[in-house]
C-alpha cells in the first residue's frame, strides 16, 4: 500500500495516508473497523445499565442507605451522571473528531474510559465520601464513553462503501442499544460476587480495545483547518445540563408534593437551561465555524432521521426502568423470588428484548442498503407501537411466555428501526460533517433517554398517587400496623416505594421500619415482609401508572414512524471518485428531494438512486452547501 490507497482501498478502506505498521489489506480494513467500533460501543453502553442492577450491592459495599433522607442525590446521580455527560459532550467531541481526527479522538476515548473504570474499581472509602467518589468517577468515565460514541459511526461511515453502510452501522447501532440490556444481566451476575467487578470487567476489555485501535485504525486525511466554537460549546453544555438536572430533580418529592415540578430549583434549572439553549441556537447561526451545524437540518434525511431517533428514544428510554420495577416489585416476588434476588432475575427475564435487537438490527441494516431506510425504520416504529399496546393488554400478573413474546417483538421492532435509521442519517452527511452529525444524532438519543425516564416516572407516580395511599393504609392496618404508622407510610412519596422495589429491598420494611415490625406477632411480620403482600397491594395502583406510561410510548413511537416516513426515498451522499473524470459524486451536504437538488454545489454531479439519473450541478465553495436558501 505504501501510503497510497488503491481504488479498491478508497472504496472499502476509505483510509488515506500511511497505513503504518498495523496496516491491513483495504478489503479487510473495514471489518477491522466494524469489529473495533462495535466493541467500543458495546462496552460504553453496557455501563449505562450495569449500574442499575448493581446499585443494591454497591450501596451495601460502601455502607450507605440510598433511601435515607439526603441520600437521594447519590442514588439518582449514580444512575444518571453517565447519561447526562454523554448527552452533553457527544456533539463537541464529534466536532473535535472532525477537526483533529476521528480515530485520534476515538483512541483517546478508550484510554479515558479504561483509566476511570480502574479508578472506580479501587475506591477505598466508605459512606458518603465513597458515594461522591463514584459519582465523580462516573462523570469522567462518561467522557471516555462520549468520545467512543461520538466518533464510532463517523469512522464506520468513512471505512465502508455507501452500499454496505446500512449493515455496518446497523451492527454498530444494535450493539450500542443491546449493550444497555446486556448490562442488566452482567451487573446482576457480577455485583453479588463483588460490586467492584462491574467496573473492573471493563479494564481488560478497554486495554485490549485501546491497543487494537491504536495499531489498526487509520486516520482519513482532512482538508483545511477549523477552530473550536467556545461560545457554542459553553451555552450548549450549560443549557443541556440545566434541563437534565431539572428533569432529574423533578421526579423527586418537594415539600408536601409527590414530585418536584413546582420546586423553584427545578423551574430555575428548566427555565435557565431552555434560555441557554435558545442563546446557543442564536450563536450557532452567527459564528463562522459552529459546533452544532444547524444547517445540516436542511438535509431532509438528516432532519427526519434525527427527529425520529429522538422520538423513538423517548418512547424506549423509560421502558427499561418501568419493566425492571414491574418485575422486581411485583412479578418476581409473587412468583417465589426473594427481594434480594430480583435484580439479577429481572435482567435475565428481559433477555428476549436484547435477542430481538440482535436479530433484527444487522438484517434490517443489510436490507436497507438495498431498499432504503424508510420502509424498515417506519415499519419498525409502527411495530414498536403495537408491542407497547400488547404490553398494556397484559395483566400485571402475566404469563411469562406471553410477556417474553411481546418483549421479543419490541426488540425486533426497535432493532428494525435503529439500524436503517442511523444508516440513513449517516449516508446523508458529507464527509467533513460526519463526526458532528453523528454527535448530534447521539445527543438526541441520549438526551431523550433522560427525558423519557422523567416522563415515565412522572406518569407512573401520578398513576400511583391516585390510589396507592388508601390501598397501602388499609392493607397495613389490616395486618396489625398501628394506624398512625400506617398513615405515615401511606403518605410517603410513591417514588420512595418505587425505589425500594427497584433496589431489591423489602418495601414494607422500608416503609414502616424494622422496629415496628419487631413488635408484631411473628406470623403478621412474616406476611408483611413476605413475597406476596406487597406485590398484591401495589398491583392495582401500579397498573394505572403502567397504562399511562405505555399510552405515552405508543404515541411517541407513532410520531417517530410518521417522522421517519418523511425522510423521502432512497438516496445517499456520494463522495467524489478517486478516478479522474468519473461522475456520480455529490456536492457537500446535498440531497434529492423529489426532483429537486438541495444543498451546496460544486463542479460535480449527484446521482438519484431511485431514477438512476446523473444531474449536473454548479460550482461553489464547499461550505455553501448549507446556505440560507437551502430547504428540506
PDB file of C-alpha atoms in Angstrom, residues 280-484:
ATOM      1  CA  UNK A 280     -26.917  28.589  21.733  1.00  0.00           C
ATOM      2  CA  UNK A 281     -29.185  28.448  18.657  1.00  0.00           C
ATOM      3  CA  UNK A 282     -28.646  32.172  18.048  1.00  0.00           C
ATOM      4  CA  UNK A 283     -24.878  31.876  18.484  1.00  0.00           C
ATOM      5  CA  UNK A 284     -24.644  28.945  16.073  1.00  0.00           C
ATOM      6  CA  UNK A 285     -26.254  30.996  13.321  1.00  0.00           C
ATOM      7  CA  UNK A 286     -23.644  33.732  13.660  1.00  0.00           C
ATOM      8  CA  UNK A 287     -20.270  32.091  14.287  1.00  0.00           C
ATOM      9  CA  UNK A 288     -18.056  31.214  11.340  1.00  0.00           C
ATOM     10  CA  UNK A 289     -17.399  27.590  12.406  1.00  0.00           C
ATOM     11  CA  UNK A 290     -20.303  26.428  14.592  1.00  0.00           C
ATOM     12  CA  UNK A 291     -20.142  23.395  16.845  1.00  0.00           C
ATOM     13  CA  UNK A 292     -23.734  22.304  16.149  1.00  0.00           C
ATOM     14  CA  UNK A 293     -24.288  22.733  12.415  1.00  0.00           C
ATOM     15  CA  UNK A 294     -27.907  23.790  12.363  1.00  0.00           C
ATOM     16  CA  UNK A 295     -27.666  23.995   8.575  1.00  0.00           C
ATOM     17  CA  UNK A 296     -27.474  20.205   8.457  1.00  0.00           C
ATOM     18  CA  UNK A 297     -31.190  20.244   9.266  1.00  0.00           C
ATOM     19  CA  UNK A 298     -31.730  21.436   5.709  1.00  0.00           C
ATOM     20  CA  UNK A 299     -30.869  17.888   4.655  1.00  0.00           C
ATOM     21  CA  UNK A 300     -34.209  16.136   4.891  1.00  0.00           C
ATOM     22  CA  UNK A 301     -32.815  12.659   5.595  1.00  0.00           C
ATOM     23  CA  UNK A 302     -30.760  14.019   8.482  1.00  0.00           C
ATOM     24  CA  UNK A 303     -33.641  16.030   9.950  1.00  0.00           C
ATOM     25  CA  UNK A 304     -36.233  13.261   9.682  1.00  0.00           C
ATOM     26  CA  UNK A 305     -33.804  10.599  10.916  1.00  0.00           C
ATOM     27  CA  UNK A 306     -32.620  12.650  13.899  1.00  0.00           C
ATOM     28  CA  UNK A 307     -36.140  13.612  14.997  1.00  0.00           C
ATOM     29  CA  UNK A 308     -37.429  10.062  14.600  1.00  0.00           C
ATOM     30  CA  UNK A 309     -34.422   8.894  16.658  1.00  0.00           C
ATOM     31  CA  UNK A 310     -35.349  11.439  19.350  1.00  0.00           C
ATOM     32  CA  UNK A 311     -38.971  10.276  19.453  1.00  0.00           C
ATOM     33  CA  UNK A 312     -38.023   6.587  19.431  1.00  0.00           C
ATOM     34  CA  UNK A 313     -35.614   7.119  22.333  1.00  0.00           C
ATOM     35  CA  UNK A 314     -38.283   8.987  24.286  1.00  0.00           C
ATOM     36  CA  UNK A 315     -40.623   6.033  23.768  1.00  0.00           C
ATOM     37  CA  UNK A 316     -37.963   3.457  24.616  1.00  0.00           C
ATOM     38  CA  UNK A 317     -35.759   5.184  27.203  1.00  0.00           C
ATOM     39  CA  UNK A 318     -38.008   4.800  30.242  1.00  0.00           C
ATOM     40  CA  UNK A 319     -39.095   1.304  29.232  1.00  0.00           C
ATOM     41  CA  UNK A 320     -36.150  -0.366  30.928  1.00  0.00           C
ATOM     42  CA  UNK A 321     -36.857   1.186  34.335  1.00  0.00           C
ATOM     43  CA  UNK A 322     -40.596   0.507  34.098  1.00  0.00           C
ATOM     44  CA  UNK A 323     -40.045  -3.146  33.212  1.00  0.00           C
ATOM     45  CA  UNK A 324     -37.448  -3.566  35.962  1.00  0.00           C
ATOM     46  CA  UNK A 325     -39.819  -2.115  38.571  1.00  0.00           C
ATOM     47  CA  UNK A 326     -42.669  -4.265  37.228  1.00  0.00           C
ATOM     48  CA  UNK A 327     -40.537  -7.405  37.501  1.00  0.00           C
ATOM     49  CA  UNK A 328     -38.741  -6.596  40.756  1.00  0.00           C
ATOM     50  CA  UNK A 329     -41.622  -5.000  42.645  1.00  0.00           C
ATOM     51  CA  UNK A 330     -44.488  -7.285  41.634  1.00  0.00           C
ATOM     52  CA  UNK A 331     -43.985 -10.229  39.321  1.00  0.00           C
ATOM     53  CA  UNK A 332     -40.797 -11.874  40.612  1.00  0.00           C
ATOM     54  CA  UNK A 333     -41.653 -11.702  44.352  1.00  0.00           C
ATOM     55  CA  UNK A 334     -45.139 -13.044  43.724  1.00  0.00           C
ATOM     56  CA  UNK A 335     -43.577 -15.952  41.811  1.00  0.00           C
ATOM     57  CA  UNK A 336     -41.280 -17.047  44.613  1.00  0.00           C
ATOM     58  CA  UNK A 337     -38.172 -14.882  44.239  1.00  0.00           C
ATOM     59  CA  UNK A 338     -36.805 -13.119  47.306  1.00  0.00           C
ATOM     60  CA  UNK A 339     -36.448  -9.346  47.021  1.00  0.00           C
ATOM     61  CA  UNK A 340     -32.647  -9.632  47.201  1.00  0.00           C
ATOM     62  CA  UNK A 341     -32.576 -11.938  44.151  1.00  0.00           C
ATOM     63  CA  UNK A 342     -34.912  -9.903  41.956  1.00  0.00           C
ATOM     64  CA  UNK A 343     -32.260  -7.585  40.384  1.00  0.00           C
ATOM     65  CA  UNK A 344     -30.429 -10.483  38.709  1.00  0.00           C
ATOM     66  CA  UNK A 345     -33.571 -12.253  37.538  1.00  0.00           C
ATOM     67  CA  UNK A 346     -35.101  -9.053  36.211  1.00  0.00           C
ATOM     68  CA  UNK A 347     -32.129  -8.771  33.860  1.00  0.00           C
ATOM     69  CA  UNK A 348     -32.396 -12.422  32.835  1.00  0.00           C
ATOM     70  CA  UNK A 349     -36.126 -12.256  32.148  1.00  0.00           C
ATOM     71  CA  UNK A 350     -35.599  -9.233  29.900  1.00  0.00           C
ATOM     72  CA  UNK A 351     -33.201 -11.095  27.577  1.00  0.00           C
ATOM     73  CA  UNK A 352     -35.862 -11.601  24.847  1.00  0.00           C
ATOM     74  CA  UNK A 353     -35.767  -7.837  24.341  1.00  0.00           C
ATOM     75  CA  UNK A 354     -31.996  -7.979  23.738  1.00  0.00           C
ATOM     76  CA  UNK A 355     -32.388 -11.004  21.450  1.00  0.00           C
ATOM     77  CA  UNK A 356     -34.831  -9.060  19.301  1.00  0.00           C
ATOM     78  CA  UNK A 357     -32.367  -6.205  18.904  1.00  0.00           C
ATOM     79  CA  UNK A 358     -29.524  -8.546  17.993  1.00  0.00           C
ATOM     80  CA  UNK A 359     -31.607 -10.417  15.407  1.00  0.00           C
ATOM     81  CA  UNK A 360     -33.306  -7.509  13.673  1.00  0.00           C
ATOM     82  CA  UNK A 361     -30.535  -4.904  13.629  1.00  0.00           C
ATOM     83  CA  UNK A 362     -27.981  -6.416  11.231  1.00  0.00           C
ATOM     84  CA  UNK A 363     -30.674  -7.916   8.974  1.00  0.00           C
ATOM     85  CA  UNK A 364     -32.625  -4.668   8.620  1.00  0.00           C
ATOM     86  CA  UNK A 365     -29.380  -2.740   8.147  1.00  0.00           C
ATOM     87  CA  UNK A 366     -28.355  -5.077   5.305  1.00  0.00           C
ATOM     88  CA  UNK A 367     -31.761  -4.851   3.653  1.00  0.00           C
ATOM     89  CA  UNK A 368     -31.818  -1.066   3.963  1.00  0.00           C
ATOM     90  CA  UNK A 369     -28.662  -0.945   1.833  1.00  0.00           C
ATOM     91  CA  UNK A 370     -30.719  -2.434  -0.992  1.00  0.00           C
ATOM     92  CA  UNK A 371     -34.159  -0.976  -0.463  1.00  0.00           C
ATOM     93  CA  UNK A 372     -33.573   2.228   1.503  1.00  0.00           C
ATOM     94  CA  UNK A 373     -34.122   3.129   5.141  1.00  0.00           C
ATOM     95  CA  UNK A 374     -37.693   4.382   5.076  1.00  0.00           C
ATOM     96  CA  UNK A 375     -39.725   1.131   4.921  1.00  0.00           C
ATOM     97  CA  UNK A 376     -37.754  -0.555   7.706  1.00  0.00           C
ATOM     98  CA  UNK A 377     -37.441   2.441  10.035  1.00  0.00           C
ATOM     99  CA  UNK A 378     -41.105   3.387   9.621  1.00  0.00           C
ATOM    100  CA  UNK A 379     -42.354  -0.187   9.865  1.00  0.00           C
ATOM    101  CA  UNK A 380     -40.194  -0.782  12.944  1.00  0.00           C
ATOM    102  CA  UNK A 381     -41.765   2.123  14.792  1.00  0.00           C
ATOM    103  CA  UNK A 382     -45.295   1.030  13.890  1.00  0.00           C
ATOM    104  CA  UNK A 383     -44.493  -2.474  15.153  1.00  0.00           C
ATOM    105  CA  UNK A 384     -42.988  -0.996  18.336  1.00  0.00           C
ATOM    106  CA  UNK A 385     -46.213   0.922  18.982  1.00  0.00           C
ATOM    107  CA  UNK A 386     -48.086  -2.373  18.529  1.00  0.00           C
ATOM    108  CA  UNK A 387     -45.825  -4.103  21.051  1.00  0.00           C
ATOM    109  CA  UNK A 388     -46.481  -1.400  23.647  1.00  0.00           C
ATOM    110  CA  UNK A 389     -50.199  -1.862  23.049  1.00  0.00           C
ATOM    111  CA  UNK A 390     -49.819  -5.611  23.672  1.00  0.00           C
ATOM    112  CA  UNK A 391     -47.845  -4.919  26.865  1.00  0.00           C
ATOM    113  CA  UNK A 392     -50.728  -2.749  28.001  1.00  0.00           C
ATOM    114  CA  UNK A 393     -53.142  -5.642  27.464  1.00  0.00           C
ATOM    115  CA  UNK A 394     -51.144  -7.979  29.692  1.00  0.00           C
ATOM    116  CA  UNK A 395     -52.340  -8.326  33.288  1.00  0.00           C
ATOM    117  CA  UNK A 396     -49.924  -7.173  35.973  1.00  0.00           C
ATOM    118  CA  UNK A 397     -49.508 -10.831  36.990  1.00  0.00           C
ATOM    119  CA  UNK A 398     -48.828 -12.045  33.462  1.00  0.00           C
ATOM    120  CA  UNK A 399     -47.846 -15.368  31.937  1.00  0.00           C
ATOM    121  CA  UNK A 400     -44.109 -15.132  31.318  1.00  0.00           C
ATOM    122  CA  UNK A 401     -44.231 -16.634  27.833  1.00  0.00           C
ATOM    123  CA  UNK A 402     -46.728 -14.005  26.729  1.00  0.00           C
ATOM    124  CA  UNK A 403     -44.521 -11.320  28.277  1.00  0.00           C
ATOM    125  CA  UNK A 404     -41.381 -12.747  26.635  1.00  0.00           C
ATOM    126  CA  UNK A 405     -43.082 -12.902  23.238  1.00  0.00           C
ATOM    127  CA  UNK A 406     -44.091  -9.242  23.414  1.00  0.00           C
ATOM    128  CA  UNK A 407     -40.591  -8.266  24.594  1.00  0.00           C
ATOM    129  CA  UNK A 408     -39.098 -10.133  21.631  1.00  0.00           C
ATOM    130  CA  UNK A 409     -41.489  -8.310  19.313  1.00  0.00           C
ATOM    131  CA  UNK A 410     -40.489  -4.973  20.835  1.00  0.00           C
ATOM    132  CA  UNK A 411     -36.792  -5.791  20.424  1.00  0.00           C
ATOM    133  CA  UNK A 412     -37.290  -6.857  16.808  1.00  0.00           C
ATOM    134  CA  UNK A 413     -39.248  -3.669  16.089  1.00  0.00           C
ATOM    135  CA  UNK A 414     -36.718  -1.357  17.746  1.00  0.00           C
ATOM    136  CA  UNK A 415     -33.833  -3.178  16.034  1.00  0.00           C
ATOM    137  CA  UNK A 416     -35.577  -2.903  12.661  1.00  0.00           C
ATOM    138  CA  UNK A 417     -35.821   0.862  13.212  1.00  0.00           C
ATOM    139  CA  UNK A 418     -32.456   1.652  14.777  1.00  0.00           C
ATOM    140  CA  UNK A 419     -30.067   0.256  12.180  1.00  0.00           C
ATOM    141  CA  UNK A 420     -31.655   1.657   8.980  1.00  0.00           C
ATOM    142  CA  UNK A 421     -32.366   4.979  10.665  1.00  0.00           C
ATOM    143  CA  UNK A 422     -28.737   5.502  11.703  1.00  0.00           C
ATOM    144  CA  UNK A 423     -27.552   4.385   8.254  1.00  0.00           C
ATOM    145  CA  UNK A 424     -29.948   6.836   6.579  1.00  0.00           C
ATOM    146  CA  UNK A 425     -28.708   9.683   8.775  1.00  0.00           C
ATOM    147  CA  UNK A 426     -25.016   8.946   8.217  1.00  0.00           C
ATOM    148  CA  UNK A 427     -25.388   8.307   4.482  1.00  0.00           C
ATOM    149  CA  UNK A 428     -26.930  11.750   4.040  1.00  0.00           C
ATOM    150  CA  UNK A 429     -23.949  13.588   5.563  1.00  0.00           C
ATOM    151  CA  UNK A 430     -20.938  14.964   3.679  1.00  0.00           C
ATOM    152  CA  UNK A 431     -17.601  13.555   4.911  1.00  0.00           C
ATOM    153  CA  UNK A 432     -16.364  16.627   6.798  1.00  0.00           C
ATOM    154  CA  UNK A 433     -19.576  16.821   8.839  1.00  0.00           C
ATOM    155  CA  UNK A 434     -19.937  13.148   9.775  1.00  0.00           C
ATOM    156  CA  UNK A 435     -18.385  13.478  13.207  1.00  0.00           C
ATOM    157  CA  UNK A 436     -20.535  16.403  14.302  1.00  0.00           C
ATOM    158  CA  UNK A 437     -23.588  14.890  12.569  1.00  0.00           C
ATOM    159  CA  UNK A 438     -23.096  11.603  14.406  1.00  0.00           C
ATOM    160  CA  UNK A 439     -22.679  13.514  17.665  1.00  0.00           C
ATOM    161  CA  UNK A 440     -25.851  15.496  17.048  1.00  0.00           C
ATOM    162  CA  UNK A 441     -27.801  12.293  16.414  1.00  0.00           C
ATOM    163  CA  UNK A 442     -26.339  10.655  19.531  1.00  0.00           C
ATOM    164  CA  UNK A 443     -27.215  13.745  21.573  1.00  0.00           C
ATOM    165  CA  UNK A 444     -30.849  13.372  20.539  1.00  0.00           C
ATOM    166  CA  UNK A 445     -30.795   9.726  21.610  1.00  0.00           C
ATOM    167  CA  UNK A 446     -29.020  10.172  24.937  1.00  0.00           C
ATOM    168  CA  UNK A 447     -30.860  13.318  25.999  1.00  0.00           C
ATOM    169  CA  UNK A 448     -34.152  11.666  25.070  1.00  0.00           C
ATOM    170  CA  UNK A 449     -33.381   8.766  27.403  1.00  0.00           C
ATOM    171  CA  UNK A 450     -33.074  11.108  30.386  1.00  0.00           C
ATOM    172  CA  UNK A 451     -36.211  12.961  29.300  1.00  0.00           C
ATOM    173  CA  UNK A 452     -38.004   9.643  28.855  1.00  0.00           C
ATOM    174  CA  UNK A 453     -37.091   8.486  32.361  1.00  0.00           C
ATOM    175  CA  UNK A 454     -38.517  11.735  33.742  1.00  0.00           C
ATOM    176  CA  UNK A 455     -41.736  11.363  31.725  1.00  0.00           C
ATOM    177  CA  UNK A 456     -42.229   7.667  32.511  1.00  0.00           C
ATOM    178  CA  UNK A 457     -41.559   8.176  36.214  1.00  0.00           C
ATOM    179  CA  UNK A 458     -43.920  11.138  36.328  1.00  0.00           C
ATOM    180  CA  UNK A 459     -46.716   9.159  34.673  1.00  0.00           C
ATOM    181  CA  UNK A 460     -46.091   6.201  36.974  1.00  0.00           C
ATOM    182  CA  UNK A 461     -46.132   8.370  40.097  1.00  0.00           C
ATOM    183  CA  UNK A 462     -49.286  10.196  39.000  1.00  0.00           C
ATOM    184  CA  UNK A 463     -50.977   6.839  38.490  1.00  0.00           C
ATOM    185  CA  UNK A 464     -49.783   5.504  41.839  1.00  0.00           C
ATOM    186  CA  UNK A 465     -50.698   8.661  43.746  1.00  0.00           C
ATOM    187  CA  UNK A 466     -54.371   8.293  42.867  1.00  0.00           C
ATOM    188  CA  UNK A 467     -55.000   5.047  44.765  1.00  0.00           C
ATOM    189  CA  UNK A 468     -51.800   3.866  46.492  1.00  0.00           C
ATOM    190  CA  UNK A 469     -52.147   5.856  49.761  1.00  0.00           C
ATOM    191  CA  UNK A 470     -55.559   4.448  50.685  1.00  0.00           C
ATOM    192  CA  UNK A 471     -54.692   0.935  49.475  1.00  0.00           C
ATOM    193  CA  UNK A 472     -51.458   0.939  51.436  1.00  0.00           C
ATOM    194  CA  UNK A 473     -53.063   2.351  54.593  1.00  0.00           C
ATOM    195  CA  UNK A 474     -55.868  -0.221  54.754  1.00  0.00           C
ATOM    196  CA  UNK A 475     -53.528  -3.087  53.875  1.00  0.00           C
ATOM    197  CA  UNK A 476     -51.071  -2.232  56.659  1.00  0.00           C
ATOM    198  CA  UNK A 477     -53.742  -1.653  59.296  1.00  0.00           C
ATOM    199  CA  UNK A 478     -55.399  -4.955  58.424  1.00  0.00           C
ATOM    200  CA  UNK A 479     -52.174  -6.755  59.338  1.00  0.00           C
ATOM    201  CA  UNK A 480     -51.577  -5.101  62.689  1.00  0.00           C
ATOM    202  CA  UNK A 481     -49.590  -1.966  61.850  1.00  0.00           C
ATOM    203  CA  UNK A 482     -50.667   0.937  64.124  1.00  0.00           C
ATOM    204  CA  UNK A 483     -52.903   3.433  62.339  1.00  0.00           C
ATOM    205  CA  UNK A 484     -50.505   6.336  62.914  1.00  0.00           C
TER     206      UNK A 484
END
